[in-house]
Backbone as a chain_set.jsonl record, in Angstrom:
{"seq": "MLEAKHVLLVDDSSTIRMFLRAVLTQQGAIVQEAEAGEEAMHLLQMADPPYHLILLDLILPDLDGIEVLRRLRTTNETSTVVVLTGMGGIKSATAAVREGADGYMEKQDLAVGSDHTEFFYALEQAMEHRAGLVAQRQLQQFKTDFYSMITHDLRNPAGSTLLALQLLTWDEVANFTASQQELLSLAMQAAQQLNNL", "coords": {"N": [[0.805, -1.194, 0.0], [1.93, 1.301, 0.759], [4.267, 1.277, -0.612], [6.849, 2.899, -2.236], [5.475, 5.302, -2.044], [5.165, 8.791, -1.565], [5.481, 10.44, 1.444], [4.581, 12.896, 3.799], [5.447, 13.85, 6.985], [4.127, 15.766, 9.505], [4.818, 17.107, 12.378], [5.477, 18.411, 15.595], [6.876, 16.982, 17.44], [9.824, 15.317, 17.776], [10.18, 12.698, 18.534], [7.763, 11.408, 17.874], [7.852, 11.795, 15.097], [10.166, 10.314, 14.471], [9.364, 7.737, 15.244], [7.111, 7.308, 13.53], [8.386, 7.557, 11.062], [10.026, 5.274, 11.078], [8.079, 3.231, 11.126], [6.677, 3.704, 8.735], [8.661, 3.656, 6.719], [9.406, 1.007, 6.822], [7.387, -0.11, 5.403], [7.986, 0.656, 2.9], [7.627, 3.315, 2.22], [8.495, 6.635, 1.128], [9.76, 9.028, 3.026], [9.366, 12.348, 4.22], [9.956, 15.058, 6.505], [8.443, 17.576, 8.603], [8.576, 20.003, 11.14], [7.002, 22.1, 11.791], [4.245, 24.268, 10.865], [4.669, 26.242, 8.807], [7.041, 25.328, 7.665], [6.103, 22.904, 6.683], [4.27, 23.886, 4.771], [6.042, 25.056, 2.977], [7.447, 22.762, 2.049], [5.296, 21.426, 0.888], [4.595, 23.158, -1.188], [6.838, 22.911, -2.778], [6.814, 20.306, -3.577], [6.865, 17.976, -6.15], [5.978, 15.344, -7.927], [2.844, 15.959, -6.108], [2.656, 15.039, -2.584], [1.716, 11.725, -1.721], [0.577, 11.04, 0.658], [-0.169, 12.733, 3.668], [0.632, 13.097, 6.95], [-0.623, 14.739, 9.573], [-0.173, 16.763, 12.343], [-2.298, 18.37, 14.735], [-1.648, 20.372, 16.592], [0.752, 22.675, 16.294], [3.865, 24.538, 16.404], [3.725, 27.059, 15.087], [1.621, 27.468, 12.99], [-1.676, 26.137, 13.263], [-2.737, 22.727, 12.688], [-5.154, 22.657, 11.282], [-5.182, 25.068, 9.893], [-2.99, 24.663, 8.189], [-4.026, 22.548, 6.7], [-6.252, 23.83, 5.539], [-4.976, 25.742, 3.892], [-3.503, 24.02, 2.272], [-5.536, 22.638, 0.847], [-6.45, 24.58, -0.881], [-4.844, 24.512, -3.078], [-4.249, 21.878, -3.583], [-5.852, 19.022, -4.201], [-5.438, 16.367, -4.363], [-3.687, 14.972, -2.626], [-3.712, 12.703, 0.082], [-4.817, 13.348, 3.32], [-4.243, 12.69, 6.635], [-5.149, 13.359, 9.832], [-3.283, 13.378, 12.73], [-3.396, 13.353, 16.146], [-2.678, 14.246, 19.537], [-4.377, 15.476, 21.123], [-7.222, 14.844, 20.996], [-10.68, 14.789, 19.929], [-14.175, 15.125, 19.246], [-14.867, 17.571, 18.189], [-12.49, 18.657, 17.059], [-11.976, 16.654, 15.196], [-14.201, 16.855, 13.517], [-13.807, 19.461, 12.534], [-11.419, 19.068, 11.131], [-12.166, 17.226, 9.11], [-14.083, 18.749, 7.814], [-12.461, 20.663, 6.656], [-11.174, 19.189, 4.77], [-9.746, 16.884, 5.444], [-8.948, 13.421, 5.182], [-8.917, 11.441, 6.973], [-8.716, 10.673, 10.505], [-6.894, 10.299, 13.393], [-6.02, 9.342, 16.715], [-3.035, 9.827, 18.516], [-2.457, 8.09, 20.624], [-3.492, 5.732, 19.752], [-1.571, 4.546, 18.293], [0.204, 2.04, 18.932], [3.26, 1.164, 20.36], [5.297, -1.465, 19.329], [3.26, -3.013, 18.31], [1.731, -4.619, 15.416], [0.65, -2.709, 13.853], [-1.635, -2.927, 12.311], [-4.251, -1.814, 12.377], [-3.626, 0.892, 12.092], [-2.456, 0.981, 9.499], [-4.618, 0.048, 8.06], [-6.444, 2.14, 8.452], [-5.055, 4.197, 7.144], [-5.068, 3.176, 4.538], [-7.833, 3.161, 3.994], [-8.319, 5.915, 4.101], [-6.763, 6.779, 1.938], [-8.048, 5.506, -0.185], [-10.511, 6.772, 0.007], [-9.808, 9.431, -0.682], [-8.871, 8.987, -3.291], [-11.254, 8.219, -4.485], [-12.727, 10.621, -4.276], [-11.179, 12.297, -5.89], [-11.405, 10.974, -8.356], [-14.14, 11.267, -8.746], [-14.353, 14.066, -9.002], [-12.815, 14.413, -11.31], [-14.387, 13.03, -13.151], [-16.68, 14.631, -13.086], [-15.58, 16.986, -14.142], [-14.878, 16.062, -16.663], [-17.451, 15.538, -17.672], [-18.501, 18.146, -17.719], [-16.73, 19.368, -19.56], [-17.283, 17.755, -21.763], [-20.025, 18.318, -22.235], [-19.79, 21.026, -22.857], [-18.278, 20.896, -25.195], [-20.005, 19.389, -26.863], [-22.223, 21.097, -26.941], [-21.106, 23.324, -28.224], [-20.266, 22.11, -30.638], [-22.691, 21.255, -31.691], [-24.221, 23.573, -31.808], [-22.995, 25.308, -33.693], [-23.25, 24.03, -36.398], [-26.054, 23.759, -36.346], [-26.964, 26.378, -36.099], [-25.935, 27.447, -38.477], [-27.366, 25.931, -40.353], [-29.995, 26.745, -39.792], [-29.799, 29.465, -40.448], [-29.235, 29.267, -43.206], [-31.624, 28.095, -44.093], [-33.414, 30.127, -43.446], [-32.509, 32.139, -45.165], [-33.156, 30.979, -47.595], [-35.916, 31.138, -47.57], [-36.613, 33.832, -47.684], [-37.182, 35.665, -50.018], [-38.089, 33.902, -51.825], [-40.275, 32.296, -51.223], [-42.729, 32.331, -52.474], [-42.231, 30.979, -54.793], [-42.08, 28.337, -54.078], [-43.68, 25.183, -53.809], [-46.643, 24.156, -52.028], [-46.097, 21.821, -50.667], [-43.287, 21.88, -50.625], [-42.908, 24.19, -49.093], [-43.956, 23.314, -46.669], [-42.118, 21.29, -46.028], [-39.81, 22.894, -45.761], [-40.59, 24.421, -43.558], [-40.778, 22.41, -41.598], [-38.044, 21.64, -41.552], [-36.892, 24.016, -40.638], [-38.039, 24.21, -38.085], [-36.92, 21.911, -36.921], [-34.178, 22.566, -37.045], [-34.201, 24.815, -35.419], [-34.956, 23.65, -32.963], [-32.708, 22.017, -32.541], [-30.779, 23.999, -32.297], [-31.706, 25.247, -29.986], [-31.337, 23.178, -28.15]], "CA": [[0.0, 0.0, 0.0], [2.766, 2.495, 0.842], [5.494, 1.062, -1.379], [7.26, 4.009, -3.113], [4.593, 6.461, -1.883], [5.799, 9.929, -0.895], [4.725, 10.772, 2.649], [5.073, 14.012, 4.594], [5.075, 13.83, 8.406], [4.152, 17.119, 10.063], [4.62, 16.98, 13.825], [6.542, 19.121, 16.315], [7.58, 16.038, 18.302], [10.817, 14.528, 17.041], [9.954, 11.292, 18.895], [6.657, 10.925, 17.028], [8.337, 11.736, 13.71], [11.098, 9.194, 14.365], [8.568, 6.514, 15.326], [6.331, 7.158, 12.297], [9.317, 7.321, 9.954], [10.423, 3.86, 11.136], [6.92, 2.403, 10.764], [6.32, 3.914, 7.327], [9.732, 3.211, 5.814], [9.347, -0.459, 6.774], [6.385, -0.436, 4.385], [8.486, 1.115, 1.603], [7.288, 4.719, 1.961], [9.561, 7.634, 1.051], [9.242, 9.936, 4.057], [9.967, 13.636, 4.551], [9.422, 15.543, 7.778], [8.387, 18.995, 8.945], [8.227, 20.127, 12.555], [6.141, 23.275, 11.972], [3.306, 24.48, 9.774], [5.275, 26.983, 7.693], [7.977, 24.406, 7.024], [5.267, 21.968, 5.921], [3.751, 24.598, 3.609], [7.152, 25.188, 2.024], [7.662, 21.45, 1.424], [4.127, 21.129, 0.059], [4.676, 23.976, -2.4], [7.968, 22.446, -3.592], [6.621, 18.891, -3.932], [6.459, 17.685, -7.513], [4.533, 15.48, -7.806], [2.382, 16.149, -4.727], [2.75, 13.89, -1.676], [0.583, 10.799, -1.742], [-0.008, 11.0, 1.994], [0.337, 13.71, 4.637], [0.217, 12.844, 8.335], [-0.598, 16.113, 10.053], [-0.526, 17.035, 13.739], [-3.143, 19.557, 14.86], [-0.99, 21.399, 17.404], [2.095, 22.962, 15.788], [4.355, 25.745, 17.075], [3.4, 28.318, 14.414], [0.248, 27.353, 12.473], [-2.287, 24.883, 13.695], [-2.908, 21.777, 11.59], [-6.347, 23.021, 10.503], [-4.772, 26.13, 8.963], [-2.154, 24.009, 7.167], [-4.97, 21.802, 5.863], [-7.034, 24.812, 4.781], [-4.1, 26.279, 2.838], [-3.177, 22.925, 1.359], [-6.68, 22.296, -0.013], [-6.682, 25.599, -1.909], [-4.032, 24.207, -4.264], [-3.988, 20.448, -3.731], [-7.013, 18.185, -3.888], [-5.115, 14.959, -4.607], [-2.976, 14.341, -1.519], [-4.492, 12.199, 1.208], [-4.394, 13.951, 4.586], [-4.739, 12.061, 7.848], [-4.777, 14.155, 10.999], [-2.862, 12.617, 13.913], [-3.298, 14.309, 17.242], [-2.695, 13.759, 20.902], [-5.42, 16.257, 21.782], [-8.372, 14.5, 20.164], [-12.036, 15.143, 20.298], [-15.1, 15.148, 18.123], [-14.856, 18.906, 17.606], [-11.322, 18.793, 16.184], [-12.151, 15.699, 14.098], [-15.178, 17.457, 12.608], [-13.154, 20.599, 11.874], [-10.434, 18.537, 10.179], [-12.888, 16.647, 7.968], [-14.716, 19.876, 7.122], [-11.429, 21.355, 5.88], [-10.652, 18.332, 3.7], [-8.982, 15.714, 5.901], [-9.511, 12.141, 4.747], [-8.924, 10.552, 8.119], [-8.406, 11.301, 11.779], [-6.474, 9.291, 14.368], [-5.36, 9.828, 17.916], [-1.687, 9.252, 18.624], [-2.412, 6.982, 21.576], [-3.884, 4.51, 19.058], [-0.367, 3.992, 17.67], [0.884, 1.297, 19.997], [4.628, 0.716, 20.099], [5.447, -2.907, 19.421], [2.185, -3.743, 17.625], [1.983, -4.757, 13.975], [0.075, -1.493, 13.266], [-2.649, -3.316, 11.332], [-5.325, -0.821, 12.375], [-3.061, 2.131, 11.554], [-2.333, 0.857, 8.048], [-5.977, -0.065, 7.518], [-6.998, 3.498, 8.454], [-4.382, 4.928, 6.062], [-5.568, 2.635, 3.273], [-9.193, 3.664, 3.824], [-8.223, 7.348, 3.802], [-6.236, 6.931, 0.578], [-9.121, 5.104, -1.094], [-11.496, 7.85, 0.063], [-9.297, 10.554, -1.471], [-8.853, 8.567, -4.698], [-12.642, 8.281, -4.935], [-13.103, 12.028, -4.451], [-10.461, 12.809, -7.062], [-12.037, 10.373, -9.536], [-15.46, 11.89, -8.895], [-14.142, 15.418, -9.532], [-12.359, 14.275, -12.691], [-15.555, 12.653, -13.94], [-17.513, 15.823, -13.199], [-14.904, 17.896, -15.071], [-15.028, 15.455, -17.983], [-18.833, 15.77, -18.102], [-18.623, 19.566, -18.039], [-16.01, 19.587, -20.818], [-18.01, 17.058, -22.814], [-21.215, 19.093, -22.533], [-19.369, 22.257, -23.536], [-17.867, 20.53, -26.545], [-21.194, 18.997, -27.607], [-23.003, 22.309, -27.152], [-20.418, 24.102, -29.249], [-20.254, 21.375, -31.905], [-24.06, 21.201, -32.215], [-24.762, 24.912, -32.056], [-22.469, 25.89, -34.928], [-23.962, 23.564, -37.594], [-27.492, 24.028, -36.228], [-27.136, 27.801, -36.413], [-25.684, 27.622, -39.914], [-28.503, 25.332, -41.057], [-31.131, 27.632, -39.577], [-29.547, 30.669, -41.235], [-29.394, 28.917, -44.619], [-33.056, 27.907, -44.344], [-34.047, 31.449, -43.413], [-32.143, 32.82, -46.414], [-33.933, 30.347, -48.663], [-37.337, 31.502, -47.505], [-36.862, 35.278, -47.674], [-37.908, 36.2, -51.165], [-38.424, 32.851, -52.759], [-41.346, 31.457, -50.702], [-43.808, 32.263, -53.457], [-41.843, 30.035, -55.84], [-42.144, 26.967, -53.55], [-45.008, 24.564, -53.743], [-47.134, 24.003, -50.647], [-45.361, 20.685, -50.095], [-41.917, 22.347, -50.351], [-42.999, 25.126, -47.97], [-44.158, 22.503, -45.467], [-40.822, 20.665, -45.72], [-38.939, 23.965, -45.267], [-41.053, 24.749, -42.215], [-40.326, 21.309, -40.721], [-36.579, 21.728, -41.429], [-36.584, 25.171, -39.783], [-38.392, 23.839, -36.717], [-35.913, 20.959, -36.438], [-32.93, 23.307, -36.856], [-34.404, 25.668, -34.232], [-34.906, 22.745, -31.797], [-31.312, 21.627, -32.358], [-30.085, 25.18, -31.807], [-32.133, 25.437, -28.59], [-30.691, 22.144, -27.338]], "C": [[0.858, 1.273, 0.0], [4.07, 2.377, 0.058], [5.706, 2.202, -2.377], [6.318, 5.214, -3.065], [5.343, 7.553, -1.126], [4.902, 10.408, 0.243], [5.396, 11.959, 3.341], [4.533, 13.879, 6.006], [5.197, 15.25, 8.935], [3.798, 17.004, 11.538], [5.77, 17.687, 14.525], [7.328, 18.204, 17.246], [8.546, 15.193, 17.478], [10.653, 13.036, 17.336], [8.851, 10.684, 18.028], [7.128, 10.79, 15.586], [9.265, 10.545, 13.513], [10.34, 7.861, 14.36], [7.804, 6.268, 14.011], [7.23, 6.901, 11.087], [9.712, 5.844, 9.92], [9.281, 2.955, 10.665], [6.638, 2.498, 9.27], [7.41, 3.434, 6.37], [9.82, 1.685, 5.763], [8.353, -0.939, 5.717], [6.786, 0.082, 2.998], [8.169, 2.554, 1.262], [8.558, 5.568, 1.909], [9.085, 8.807, 1.906], [10.073, 11.213, 4.145], [9.277, 14.151, 5.8], [9.415, 17.059, 7.845], [7.962, 19.078, 10.397], [7.338, 21.33, 12.837], [5.289, 23.464, 10.718], [3.903, 25.184, 8.569], [6.277, 26.106, 6.946], [7.206, 23.399, 6.164], [4.731, 22.638, 4.658], [4.829, 24.766, 2.544], [7.394, 23.866, 1.294], [6.501, 21.087, 0.491], [4.151, 21.91, -1.249], [5.766, 23.473, -3.344], [7.759, 21.037, -4.133], [6.122, 18.749, -5.363], [6.872, 16.274, -7.856], [4.125, 15.672, -6.346], [2.557, 14.875, -3.898], [1.516, 13.018, -1.832], [-0.185, 10.875, -0.42], [0.657, 12.043, 2.879], [-0.242, 13.334, 5.989], [0.446, 14.15, 9.085], [-1.051, 16.209, 11.501], [-1.383, 18.295, 13.786], [-2.44, 20.696, 15.588], [0.458, 21.54, 16.932], [2.551, 24.292, 16.376], [3.968, 27.064, 16.394], [1.956, 28.338, 13.904], [-0.378, 26.116, 13.083], [-2.535, 24.012, 12.458], [-4.101, 22.097, 10.711], [-5.997, 24.108, 9.488], [-3.886, 25.571, 7.851], [-3.062, 23.277, 6.18], [-5.775, 22.743, 4.972], [-6.209, 25.365, 3.621], [-3.772, 25.218, 1.793], [-4.306, 22.683, 0.37], [-7.016, 23.381, -1.035], [-5.917, 25.285, -3.182], [-3.876, 22.718, -4.527], [-5.207, 19.658, -3.263], [-6.68, 16.701, -3.967], [-4.442, 14.259, -3.434], [-3.941, 13.893, -0.432], [-3.941, 12.825, 2.486], [-5.074, 13.208, 5.727], [-4.221, 12.88, 9.018], [-4.47, 13.197, 12.14], [-2.718, 13.615, 15.048], [-3.313, 13.605, 18.59], [-3.793, 14.445, 21.699], [-6.719, 16.06, 21.014], [-9.69, 14.964, 20.721], [-12.889, 15.251, 19.062], [-15.078, 16.502, 17.425], [-13.677, 19.084, 16.643], [-11.414, 17.835, 14.999], [-13.104, 16.272, 13.052], [-14.564, 18.619, 11.84], [-12.168, 20.115, 10.815], [-11.122, 17.985, 8.931], [-13.541, 17.759, 7.149], [-13.71, 20.603, 6.228], [-10.768, 20.457, 4.84], [-9.789, 17.182, 4.141], [-9.71, 14.444, 5.468], [-9.575, 11.131, 5.878], [-8.469, 11.295, 9.356], [-8.061, 10.197, 12.762], [-5.847, 9.964, 15.571], [-4.047, 9.094, 18.09], [-1.626, 8.081, 19.595], [-2.847, 5.663, 20.944], [-2.7, 3.844, 18.336], [0.45, 3.288, 18.75], [2.278, 0.87, 19.541], [4.676, -0.795, 20.272], [4.338, -3.697, 18.754], [2.534, -3.878, 16.148], [1.345, -3.615, 13.181], [-0.978, -1.784, 12.2], [-3.744, -2.268, 11.233], [-4.859, 0.507, 11.778], [-3.0, 2.065, 10.027], [-3.699, 0.712, 7.379], [-6.614, 1.327, 7.423], [-6.366, 4.341, 7.344], [-4.907, 4.48, 4.7], [-6.976, 3.159, 2.981], [-9.176, 5.149, 3.451], [-7.742, 7.575, 2.372], [-7.29, 6.53, -0.464], [-10.212, 6.176, -1.143], [-11.057, 9.015, -0.819], [-9.292, 10.205, -2.958], [-10.267, 8.617, -5.278], [-13.103, 9.704, -5.176], [-12.457, 12.614, -5.694], [-11.097, 12.268, -8.338], [-13.397, 11.008, -9.801], [-15.324, 13.294, -9.478], [-13.685, 15.369, -10.985], [-13.515, 13.911, -13.608], [-16.467, 13.857, -14.141], [-16.905, 16.816, -14.185], [-15.023, 17.378, -16.498], [-16.436, 15.713, -18.531], [-19.026, 17.231, -18.523], [-17.951, 19.879, -19.371], [-16.757, 18.965, -21.989], [-19.258, 17.844, -23.214], [-20.866, 20.386, -23.266], [-19.007, 21.976, -24.984], [-19.087, 20.199, -27.408], [-22.045, 20.228, -27.925], [-22.402, 23.136, -28.287], [-20.524, 23.413, -30.608], [-21.648, 21.217, -32.496], [-24.563, 22.59, -32.613], [-24.265, 25.487, -33.378], [-23.18, 25.354, -36.173], [-25.466, 23.83, -37.532], [-27.783, 25.478, -36.577], [-26.94, 28.075, -37.893], [-26.842, 27.08, -40.736], [-29.723, 26.234, -40.964], [-30.997, 28.892, -40.423], [-29.747, 30.392, -42.729], [-30.866, 28.734, -44.973], [-33.801, 29.239, -44.345], [-33.746, 32.236, -44.687], [-32.94, 32.269, -47.595], [-35.362, 30.875, -48.715], [-37.601, 32.994, -47.651], [-37.692, 35.757, -48.858], [-38.466, 35.121, -52.066], [-39.614, 31.987, -52.329], [-42.462, 31.293, -51.74], [-43.505, 31.232, -54.548], [-41.916, 28.579, -55.374], [-43.578, 26.459, -53.602], [-45.398, 24.452, -52.275], [-46.381, 22.878, -49.945], [-43.928, 21.088, -49.73], [-41.906, 23.324, -49.162], [-43.183, 24.379, -46.653], [-42.857, 21.833, -45.037], [-39.832, 21.694, -45.174], [-39.306, 24.339, -43.837], [-40.625, 23.679, -41.211], [-38.817, 21.368, -40.484], [-36.187, 22.886, -40.518], [-36.916, 24.878, -38.317], [-37.352, 22.895, -36.119], [-34.585, 21.664, -36.161], [-33.025, 24.203, -35.62], [-34.339, 24.836, -32.949], [-33.464, 22.355, -31.49], [-30.52, 22.8, -31.775], [-30.449, 25.443, -30.349], [-31.495, 24.408, -27.669], [-29.269, 22.552, -27.018]], "O": [[0.529, 2.229, -0.702], [4.887, 3.298, 0.073], [4.868, 2.447, -3.245], [6.36, 6.062, -3.957], [6.065, 7.274, -0.169], [3.733, 10.735, 0.041], [6.621, 12.016, 3.452], [3.322, 13.805, 6.213], [6.257, 15.867, 8.825], [2.635, 16.827, 11.901], [6.918, 17.574, 14.095], [8.352, 18.618, 17.788], [8.132, 14.446, 16.591], [10.953, 12.201, 16.483], [8.996, 9.575, 17.514], [6.84, 9.792, 14.926], [9.17, 9.841, 12.507], [10.642, 6.97, 13.566], [7.845, 5.171, 13.454], [6.88, 6.125, 10.198], [9.73, 5.231, 8.852], [9.501, 2.023, 9.892], [6.389, 1.485, 8.616], [7.105, 2.865, 5.321], [10.264, 1.128, 4.759], [8.475, -2.051, 5.202], [6.023, -0.039, 2.04], [8.41, 2.985, 0.134], [9.557, 5.259, 2.558], [8.126, 9.494, 1.553], [11.304, 11.177, 4.145], [8.162, 13.741, 6.123], [10.248, 17.736, 7.242], [7.098, 18.324, 10.844], [6.957, 21.565, 13.984], [5.572, 22.9, 9.66], [3.671, 24.773, 7.432], [6.343, 26.15, 5.717], [7.619, 23.085, 5.047], [4.734, 22.03, 3.588], [4.558, 24.632, 1.351], [7.532, 23.844, 0.071], [6.714, 20.506, -0.574], [3.773, 21.386, -2.297], [5.64, 23.592, -4.562], [8.46, 20.619, -5.055], [5.099, 19.321, -5.741], [8.061, 16.037, -8.064], [4.959, 15.561, -5.447], [2.6, 13.772, -4.442], [0.41, 13.515, -2.048], [-1.412, 10.787, -0.383], [1.875, 12.22, 2.852], [-1.46, 13.26, 6.154], [1.581, 14.608, 9.214], [-2.157, 15.797, 11.851], [-1.208, 19.192, 12.962], [-2.621, 21.862, 15.235], [1.282, 20.649, 17.139], [1.72, 25.094, 16.802], [3.891, 28.092, 17.067], [1.156, 29.157, 14.357], [0.321, 25.15, 13.387], [-2.542, 24.504, 11.33], [-4.065, 21.834, 9.509], [-6.465, 24.069, 8.35], [-4.021, 25.968, 6.694], [-2.881, 23.38, 4.967], [-5.956, 22.476, 3.784], [-6.697, 25.445, 2.494], [-3.765, 25.487, 0.592], [-4.057, 22.538, -0.827], [-7.788, 23.133, -1.962], [-6.3, 25.743, -4.259], [-3.413, 22.333, -5.601], [-5.538, 19.639, -2.077], [-7.53, 15.861, -3.676], [-4.617, 13.052, -3.266], [-4.871, 14.616, -0.073], [-2.73, 12.829, 2.705], [-6.299, 13.105, 5.785], [-3.015, 13.071, 9.178], [-5.273, 12.328, 12.478], [-2.001, 14.607, 14.924], [-3.882, 12.525, 18.75], [-4.101, 14.04, 22.82], [-7.256, 17.011, 20.444], [-9.782, 15.465, 21.842], [-12.382, 15.446, 17.957], [-15.251, 16.578, 16.209], [-13.848, 19.601, 15.539], [-10.97, 18.175, 13.903], [-12.847, 16.185, 11.851], [-14.774, 18.749, 10.634], [-12.09, 20.687, 9.727], [-10.688, 18.26, 7.813], [-13.545, 17.704, 5.919], [-14.072, 21.1, 5.162], [-9.893, 20.91, 4.102], [-9.149, 16.547, 3.304], [-10.939, 14.411, 5.4], [-10.214, 10.087, 5.753], [-7.915, 12.391, 9.279], [-8.841, 9.262, 12.948], [-5.224, 11.019, 15.459], [-3.954, 7.892, 17.843], [-0.821, 7.169, 19.406], [-2.61, 4.596, 21.509], [-2.816, 2.726, 17.835], [1.295, 3.906, 19.399], [2.444, 0.288, 18.469], [4.156, -1.335, 21.249], [4.439, -4.918, 18.633], [3.524, -3.311, 15.686], [1.488, -3.562, 11.959], [-1.188, -0.979, 11.292], [-4.128, -1.872, 10.132], [-5.602, 1.165, 11.051], [-3.442, 2.989, 9.345], [-3.908, 1.196, 6.266], [-7.251, 1.651, 6.42], [-7.058, 5.112, 6.679], [-5.159, 5.303, 3.819], [-7.275, 3.553, 1.854], [-9.934, 5.583, 2.583], [-8.247, 8.454, 1.675], [-7.395, 7.165, -1.513], [-10.768, 6.454, -2.205], [-11.846, 9.527, -1.613], [-9.664, 11.031, -3.791], [-10.455, 9.013, -6.429], [-13.789, 9.979, -6.161], [-13.098, 13.336, -6.458], [-11.307, 13.015, -9.294], [-13.758, 11.255, -10.951], [-16.098, 13.674, -10.356], [-14.113, 16.186, -11.801], [-13.612, 14.427, -14.722], [-16.97, 14.08, -15.242], [-17.625, 17.423, -14.977], [-15.241, 18.15, -17.432], [-16.6, 16.061, -19.7], [-19.636, 17.513, -19.554], [-18.524, 20.569, -20.213], [-16.857, 19.556, -23.064], [-19.521, 18.018, -24.404], [-21.572, 20.791, -24.19], [-19.382, 22.724, -25.887], [-19.196, 20.665, -28.543], [-22.53, 20.38, -29.046], [-23.109, 23.586, -29.189], [-20.834, 24.055, -31.612], [-21.772, 21.056, -33.71], [-25.243, 22.752, -33.626], [-25.044, 26.095, -34.112], [-23.682, 26.16, -36.957], [-26.087, 24.097, -38.562], [-28.752, 25.766, -37.279], [-27.69, 28.844, -38.494], [-27.255, 27.704, -41.713], [-30.408, 26.459, -41.962], [-31.964, 29.336, -41.041], [-30.359, 31.194, -43.433], [-31.308, 29.171, -46.036], [-34.709, 29.451, -45.15], [-34.62, 32.917, -45.224], [-33.346, 33.017, -48.484], [-35.936, 31.035, -49.792], [-38.767, 33.381, -47.735], [-38.82, 36.214, -48.671], [-39.24, 35.41, -52.979], [-39.934, 31.021, -53.022], [-43.059, 30.222, -51.853], [-44.423, 30.68, -55.155], [-41.824, 27.671, -56.201], [-44.54, 27.214, -53.458], [-44.565, 24.635, -51.388], [-46.068, 22.981, -48.759], [-43.412, 20.704, -48.681], [-41.001, 23.283, -48.329], [-42.622, 24.775, -45.632], [-42.523, 21.802, -43.852], [-39.096, 21.404, -44.231], [-38.427, 24.549, -43.001], [-40.168, 23.995, -40.112], [-38.355, 21.172, -39.36], [-35.262, 22.761, -39.716], [-36.163, 25.253, -37.418], [-36.949, 23.049, -34.966], [-33.938, 21.389, -35.151], [-32.061, 24.338, -34.867], [-33.738, 25.261, -31.962], [-33.044, 22.359, -30.333], [-29.696, 22.62, -30.878], [-29.585, 25.822, -29.558], [-31.148, 24.725, -26.531], [-28.553, 21.814, -26.341]]}, "num_chains": 1, "name": "protein.A"}
């Protein structure tokens, strides 16, 4: 799951960062660290491609984790963000999710010496959640682009057809038979419907 994935750890505790680095690198992750919000923002701006996963503490010495998350989501919708905090609560979890976090875990749930099955399961679920959101947004963008293209590609020939039919009928209607006038009227109605679509 984390093999060759780029991960950013943002935590002011060097002990937590060291522990998480060991756990994540055992799974093949490529880990970078930041101990403050501004440092994290700098690394996030420089990241190319964006990090696959960001583990973000809520309490940082300069910016709080919610502010880092808020800034991150203005430019990056693809990175998975899991908030890790020692000061948990439903209020902070709700705020994190509202700002675009994909998961929320309390640090005490990371037991030293365990196989970290629950931790990795939570990360996997968060990454799948983010991938689903990204796919949904891409599909929505594709639909919007497709509709714009279809509208443009239908409107131009429909408008041209309507204009040509109108030019035909200006002075020459008297020369058409009743049957031809009826066919012209049907063609104009169809062209108008197409143009309206």
